[in-house]
Coordinates of C-alpha atoms and ligand atoms in Angstrom, one line a residue:
X1 CA -191.2 20.1 -117.6
X2 CA -193.2 21.8 -114.9
X3 CA -192.3 25.3 -113.7
X4 CA -191.8 25.7 -110.0
X5 CA -193.4 28.6 -108.4
X6 CA -192.4 30.5 -105.3
X7 CA -195.0 29.6 -102.5
X8 CA -197.3 32.5 -102.3
X9 CA -200.8 32.9 -100.5
X10 CA -203.4 35.1 -101.8
X11 CA -207.0 35.7 -100.6
X12 CA -209.6 38.4 -100.5
X13 CA -212.8 39.5 -98.9
X14 CA -215.6 41.6 -100.5
X15 CA -216.5 44.9 -98.9
X16 CA -220.2 44.2 -99.8
X17 CA -221.4 44.8 -96.3
X18 CA -220.1 44.4 -92.7
X19 CA -218.0 41.3 -92.2
X20 CA -219.4 38.3 -90.3
X21 CA -218.4 35.6 -87.9
X22 CA -218.4 33.3 -91.1
X23 CA -215.8 35.7 -92.8
X24 CA -213.8 35.6 -89.6
X25 CA -213.6 31.9 -89.0
X26 CA -213.6 30.8 -92.7
X27 CA -211.1 33.4 -93.9
X28 CA -209.7 36.3 -91.6
X29 CA -208.5 34.2 -88.7
X30 CA -206.6 31.9 -90.9
X31 CA -205.0 34.7 -93.0
X32 CA -203.2 35.9 -89.9
X33 CA -202.1 32.1 -89.2
X34 CA -200.3 31.8 -92.5
X35 CA -198.1 34.9 -91.9
X36 CA -194.6 34.2 -91.0
X37 CA -194.6 30.8 -92.8
X38 CA -192.7 29.8 -96.0
X39 CA -195.2 31.5 -98.2
X40 CA -195.4 35.3 -98.9
X41 CA -198.9 36.4 -97.9
X42 CA -201.1 38.9 -100.0
X43 CA -204.5 39.9 -98.8
X44 CA -206.9 42.1 -100.6
X45 CA -210.2 43.9 -100.1
X46 CA -211.9 43.2 -103.4
X47 CA -213.9 46.2 -104.2
X48 CA -214.2 45.4 -107.9
X49 CA -216.0 42.2 -106.8
X50 CA -218.3 44.1 -104.5
X51 CA -219.7 46.3 -107.3
X52 CA -221.1 43.2 -109.3
X53 CA -224.1 43.9 -107.1
X54 CA -224.9 47.8 -106.8
X55 CA -223.2 49.5 -103.9
X56 CA -223.8 53.0 -102.6
X57 CA -220.5 54.8 -103.3
X58 CA -220.2 56.3 -99.9
X59 CA -221.1 53.0 -98.1
X60 CA -218.5 51.1 -100.3
X61 CA -215.8 53.6 -99.2
X62 CA -216.7 52.9 -95.5
X63 CA -217.1 49.2 -95.9
X64 CA -213.6 48.9 -97.7
X65 CA -212.0 50.8 -94.7
X66 CA -214.0 48.7 -92.3
X67 CA -212.9 45.5 -94.0
X68 CA -209.2 46.6 -93.9
X69 CA -209.6 47.4 -90.2
X70 CA -211.0 43.9 -89.8
X71 CA -208.1 42.3 -91.5
X72 CA -205.7 44.1 -89.2
X73 CA -207.8 43.5 -86.1
X74 CA -207.8 39.8 -86.8
X75 CA -204.0 39.9 -86.9
X76 CA -203.0 40.6 -90.5
X77 CA -199.9 42.8 -90.2
X78 CA -199.7 45.1 -93.1
X79 CA -195.8 45.0 -93.0
X80 CA -195.5 41.3 -92.9
X81 CA -198.2 40.8 -95.4
X82 CA -199.3 42.9 -98.5
X83 CA -202.7 44.5 -97.7
X84 CA -204.5 46.6 -100.2
X85 CA -207.8 47.2 -102.1
X86 CA -208.0 45.6 -105.5
X87 CA -209.1 48.6 -107.5
X88 CA -205.8 50.3 -106.7
X89 CA -203.9 47.6 -108.6
X90 CA -205.0 47.8 -112.3
X91 CA -203.3 44.5 -113.1
X92 CA -206.5 42.6 -111.6
X93 CA -208.8 44.2 -114.0
X94 CA -206.4 43.8 -117.0
X95 CA -205.8 40.2 -116.3
X96 CA -209.6 39.6 -115.8
X97 CA -210.2 40.8 -119.4
X98 CA -207.5 38.4 -120.7
X99 CA -209.2 35.6 -118.8
X100 CA -212.6 36.6 -120.1
X101 CA -211.4 35.3 -123.4
X102 CA -210.0 32.2 -122.1
X103 CA -212.9 31.1 -119.9
X104 CA -216.2 29.7 -121.5
X105 CA -219.6 31.1 -121.0
X106 CA -221.0 27.7 -119.9
X107 CA -218.5 27.6 -117.1
X108 CA -219.8 30.8 -115.8
X109 CA -223.5 29.7 -115.9
X110 CA -222.7 26.5 -113.9
X111 CA -221.5 28.6 -110.8
X112 CA -223.8 28.1 -107.9
X113 CA -223.0 31.5 -106.5
X114 CA -224.1 33.1 -109.8
X115 CA -227.3 31.0 -109.6
X116 CA -227.9 32.0 -106.0
X117 CA -227.1 35.7 -106.4
X118 CA -228.8 36.2 -109.9
X119 CA -231.8 34.3 -108.7
X120 CA -234.8 33.9 -111.0
X121 CA -234.2 37.1 -112.9
X122 CA -230.6 36.2 -114.2
X123 CA -231.2 38.2 -117.4
X124 CA -231.2 41.2 -115.3
X125 CA -227.9 40.4 -113.4
X126 CA -224.8 42.4 -114.2
X127 CA -222.5 41.0 -116.7
X128 CA -219.8 41.5 -113.9
X129 CA -221.7 39.1 -111.6
X130 CA -221.6 36.4 -114.4
X131 CA -217.8 37.1 -115.1
X132 CA -216.9 37.3 -111.4
X133 CA -215.0 34.0 -111.3
X134 CA -212.7 35.2 -114.1
X135 CA -211.8 38.3 -112.1
X136 CA -211.2 35.9 -109.1
X137 CA -208.9 33.8 -111.3
X138 CA -207.2 37.1 -112.2
X139 CA -206.7 38.1 -108.5
X140 CA -205.0 34.9 -107.9
X141 CA -203.1 34.3 -110.9
X142 CA -201.7 37.7 -111.4
X143 CA -199.6 37.0 -108.3
X144 CA -198.8 33.4 -109.5
X145 CA -200.4 32.4 -106.1
X146 CA -199.8 28.8 -105.2
X147 CA -202.5 28.5 -102.4
X148 CA -205.6 30.4 -101.5
X149 CA -207.3 30.1 -98.0
X150 CA -211.0 30.3 -98.4
X151 CA -214.2 29.0 -96.9
X152 CA -216.0 26.1 -98.5
X153 CA -218.4 28.3 -100.5
X154 CA -215.5 29.4 -102.8
X155 CA -214.3 25.9 -103.6
X156 CA -216.1 25.9 -107.0
X157 CA -214.6 29.2 -108.0
X158 CA -211.1 27.9 -107.2
X159 CA -211.6 24.9 -109.4
X160 CA -212.6 27.3 -112.2
X161 CA -209.3 29.2 -111.5
X162 CA -207.5 26.0 -112.2
X163 CA -209.5 25.3 -115.3
X164 CA -208.6 28.8 -116.6
X165 CA -204.9 28.4 -115.8
X166 CA -204.8 24.9 -117.4
X167 CA -206.7 26.2 -120.5
X168 CA -204.4 29.2 -120.9
X169 CA -201.3 27.0 -120.5
X170 CA -202.6 24.6 -123.0
X171 CA -203.9 27.0 -125.6
X172 CA -200.6 28.9 -125.6
X173 CA -198.4 26.0 -125.3
X174 CA -196.7 27.4 -122.0
X175 CA -196.3 26.3 -118.4
X176 CA -196.8 29.8 -117.1
X177 CA -199.6 29.7 -114.6
X178 CA -199.5 27.5 -111.4
X179 CA -202.4 25.1 -110.4
X180 CA -203.5 27.0 -107.2
X181 CA -204.4 24.8 -104.3
X182 CA -207.4 25.7 -102.2
X183 CA -206.7 25.8 -98.5
X184 CA -210.1 24.8 -96.9
X185 CA -209.3 23.9 -93.4
X186 CA -210.6 23.9 -89.9
X187 CA -213.9 23.0 -88.2
X188 CA -215.8 26.3 -89.5
X189 CA -215.2 26.2 -93.2
X190 CA -219.0 26.8 -93.7
X191 CA -220.6 28.7 -90.9
X192 CA -224.4 28.6 -91.4
X193 CA -227.1 31.2 -90.8
X194 CA -228.3 31.4 -87.2
X195 CA -232.0 31.4 -88.7
X196 CA -231.7 28.6 -91.2
X197 CA -229.1 25.8 -90.9
X198 CA -229.3 25.1 -94.6
X199 CA -228.0 28.6 -95.6
X200 CA -224.6 30.0 -95.1
X201 CA -224.0 32.9 -92.9
X202 CA -223.7 35.9 -95.3
X203 CA -223.1 39.6 -94.9
X204 CA -225.8 40.3 -97.5
X205 CA -228.5 38.2 -96.0
X206 CA -231.5 40.6 -95.3
X207 CA -232.0 39.3 -91.8
X208 CA -229.4 40.8 -89.4
X209 CA -230.4 38.1 -86.9
X210 CA -229.0 35.4 -89.4
X211 CA -225.4 36.5 -88.6
X212 CA -223.0 37.8 -86.0
X213 CA -221.2 41.0 -87.3
X214 CA -217.8 41.7 -86.3
X215 CA -219.2 45.1 -85.2
X216 CA -221.9 43.6 -82.8
X217 CA -221.5 44.4 -79.2
X218 CA -221.7 41.8 -76.4
X219 CA -225.3 42.2 -75.7
X220 CA -226.3 41.8 -79.5
X221 CA -224.1 38.7 -79.9
X222 CA -225.7 37.1 -76.7
X223 CA -229.2 38.0 -77.9
X224 CA -228.6 36.7 -81.5
X225 CA -227.2 33.4 -80.1
X226 CA -230.2 33.1 -77.6
X227 CA -232.6 33.6 -80.6
X228 CA -230.8 31.2 -83.0
X229 CA -232.9 28.5 -84.3
X230 CA -232.3 25.0 -82.6
X231 CA -234.3 21.9 -81.7
X232 CA -235.6 20.6 -78.4
X233 CA -233.2 17.6 -78.1
X234 CA -230.4 17.5 -75.6
X235 CA -226.9 17.4 -77.0
X236 CA -225.3 14.1 -77.8
X237 CA -221.7 13.0 -76.8
X238 CA -220.1 13.3 -80.2
X239 CA -220.5 15.0 -83.7
X240 CA -222.0 11.9 -85.2
X241 CA -225.2 12.4 -83.3
X242 CA -225.7 15.7 -85.0
X243 CA -225.7 14.5 -88.5
X244 CA -229.5 15.4 -89.0
X245 CA -229.5 18.5 -86.8
X246 CA -228.0 21.2 -88.9
X247 CA -228.8 24.1 -86.6
X248 CA -227.2 22.3 -83.6
X249 CA -224.3 21.1 -85.5
X250 CA -223.6 24.7 -86.6
X251 CA -223.5 26.2 -83.2
X252 CA -221.3 23.3 -81.8
X253 CA -219.0 23.9 -84.8
X254 CA -218.9 27.7 -84.1
X255 CA -218.2 27.0 -80.4
X256 CA -215.3 24.6 -81.4
X257 CA -213.7 27.0 -83.9
X258 CA -213.8 29.8 -81.4
X259 CA -212.4 27.8 -78.6
X260 CA -209.8 26.0 -80.7
X261 CA -211.3 22.6 -79.9
X262 CA -212.8 19.8 -82.0
X263 CA -216.6 19.4 -82.1
X264 CA -216.2 16.1 -80.1
X265 CA -214.2 17.9 -77.4
X266 CA -216.9 20.5 -76.9
X267 CA -219.8 17.8 -76.9
X268 CA -217.9 15.7 -74.3
X269 CA -218.5 18.6 -71.8
X270 CA -222.2 19.4 -72.9
X271 CA -223.5 15.8 -73.4
X272 CA -227.1 15.5 -72.1
X273 CA -227.6 19.3 -71.7
X274 CA -230.0 21.4 -73.7
X275 CA -229.5 24.7 -75.5
X276 CA -230.6 26.6 -72.4
X277 CA -227.1 25.7 -71.0
X278 CA -225.2 25.6 -74.3
X279 CA -226.2 28.9 -75.7
X280 CA -225.1 31.2 -72.8
X281 CA -221.7 29.3 -72.8
X282 CA -221.4 29.9 -76.6
X283 CA -222.2 33.5 -76.3
X284 CA -219.5 33.9 -73.6
X285 CA -216.8 32.3 -75.7
X286 CA -218.0 34.4 -78.8
X287 CA -217.8 37.5 -76.9
X288 CA -214.4 36.8 -75.4
X289 CA -213.0 36.2 -78.9
X290 CA -214.8 38.9 -80.9
X291 CA -214.8 41.9 -78.4
X292 CA -211.0 42.6 -78.6
X293 CA -211.4 42.4 -82.4
X294 CA -214.4 44.7 -82.4
X295 CA -212.4 47.1 -80.1
X296 CA -209.4 47.1 -82.3
X297 CA -211.6 47.7 -85.4
X298 CA -213.1 50.7 -83.8
X299 CA -209.7 52.3 -82.8
X300 CA -208.4 51.7 -86.5
X301 CA -211.5 53.1 -88.1
X302 CA -211.1 56.5 -86.1
X303 CA -208.1 57.2 -88.3
X304 CA -209.3 56.6 -92.0
X305 CA -206.4 58.4 -93.5
X306 CA -204.0 55.9 -91.9
X307 CA -206.0 53.1 -93.3
X308 CA -206.0 54.8 -96.8
X309 CA -202.3 55.1 -96.5
X310 CA -201.8 51.4 -95.5
X311 CA -203.9 50.3 -98.5
X312 CA -202.1 52.6 -100.9
X313 CA -198.7 51.3 -99.7
X314 CA -199.9 47.8 -100.0
X315 CA -201.1 48.5 -103.6
X316 CA -197.7 49.7 -104.6
X317 CA -196.1 46.5 -103.2
X318 CA -198.8 44.5 -104.9
X319 CA -198.3 46.1 -108.3
X320 CA -194.6 45.5 -108.2
X321 CA -195.3 41.7 -108.1
X322 CA -198.4 41.8 -110.5
X323 CA -197.1 44.0 -113.3
X324 CA -194.5 41.8 -114.8
X325 CA -196.8 38.8 -114.7
X326 CA -199.5 40.8 -116.6
X327 CA -197.0 42.1 -119.1
X328 CA -195.6 38.6 -119.8
X329 CA -199.2 37.3 -120.1
X330 CA -199.9 39.8 -122.9
X331 CA -196.6 39.0 -124.6
X332 CA -197.5 35.2 -124.4
X333 CA -200.9 36.1 -126.2
X334 CA -199.1 38.0 -129.0
X335 CA -199.5 41.6 -127.9
X336 CA -196.8 44.1 -128.7
X337 CA -195.1 45.6 -125.6
X338 CA -193.1 48.6 -127.0
X339 CA -194.2 51.4 -124.7
X340 CA -191.4 52.9 -122.7
Ligands
AQP1 N1 -220.6 31.5 -93.7 C1 -219.1 31.3 -94.0 N2 -218.5 30.3 -93.5 C2 -217.1 30.2 -93.8 N3 -216.5 31.1 -94.6 C3 -217.2 32.0 -95.2 N4 -216.8 32.9 -96.0 C4 -217.9 33.8 -96.4 N5 -219.0 33.3 -95.8 C5 -218.6 32.3 -95.0 C6 -215.4 33.1 -96.7 O1 -215.0 34.5 -96.4 C7 -214.3 35.0 -97.6 C8 -214.7 36.1 -98.1 O2 -215.9 36.0 -98.7 P1 -216.4 37.1 -99.7 O3 -216.6 38.3 -99.0 O4 -215.5 37.2 -100.9 O5 -217.8 36.6 -100.3 P2 -218.8 35.6 -99.9 O6 -218.2 34.2 -99.9 O7 -219.9 35.6 -100.9 O8 -219.3 36.0 -98.5 P3 -220.6 36.6 -98.0 O9 -220.4 37.0 -96.6 O10 -221.7 35.6 -98.2 O11 -220.7 37.8 -98.9 P4 -221.8 38.3 -99.8 O12 -223.1 38.3 -98.9 O13 -221.6 39.7 -100.2 O14 -221.9 37.4 -101.0 C9 -214.3 33.7 -98.5 O15 -213.1 32.9 -98.3 C10 -215.4 32.9 -98.1 O16 -215.3 31.6 -98.3

């Protein structure tokens, strides 16, 4: 018999730099949209993940507050949702250790994100970077989350979360952890770099011109879009015509995600036109969507103590959900729980 789990959505973002348009369209925007539905929503600034690559402590603090401000500026309401930073809820790290004993080393070495981030010198990568997906499984399963909204790049990690849940349930003869569903939806599940249509837009890309940051002002956004790599051909009338034009496809997808249209609807208006016409229109729509968010982030960041209060409050609410699940997991694994 299969256990039924309360619908619960969990997702997180690393404070490993400033957040980008990719994080906004692939994740943040959608986090706000899931609020008020049938599922409880739990959102987390995953600082324990960020330190798998060295972070300057002062910068990490600032980036964590900035990420929290971005969640709220994008519409996450810290009363309606649970919003906190991961390291304030010890259940994540405890559960990650338990899952380190369930997950297999071979599974970790197969993760493309590990290969990308560790590069050629993988022997020198932190052990945490290799074990990252077990911590991610812990983040999700310590809340018995049933669905996780993410961008396309996290699909493989979510499959691994399901593998860990299934192996745990099998090894201990229980039906305790749910099979979490990835929610990868919309036209911008993989926003690409503005400099290279084969690479995803990323906050840790060494080139600032490759991304639009949520803190960029209107002039910077317009300039980055103007300099974005494209080709010399005019735009076709539908997305089919962009199959072999990754940079052009990316810009049209970004436009569509920002304006709430499909790529085909956007192209119906721009058919036959070149990027000289398309780029300023894209800059205009990007600025109109992003500037209120940037302004709200600036306002929220001016009161860091209030952000810290919100994160602390969210951590207490998160802990109340997570603690019994971690304790039960340890019990299932045979650990004595006699402490009062
Ligand atoms: N380019 C993207 N397009 C769509 N979604 C994206 N996400 C990230 N980049 C894009 C989604 O944002 C959420 C948070 O991601 P993360 O911060 O946990 O780490 P990441 O996926 O590794 O993102 P970055 O920006 O590339 O960070 P760094 O450079 O530190 O590795 C996830 O849901 C992700 O899918």
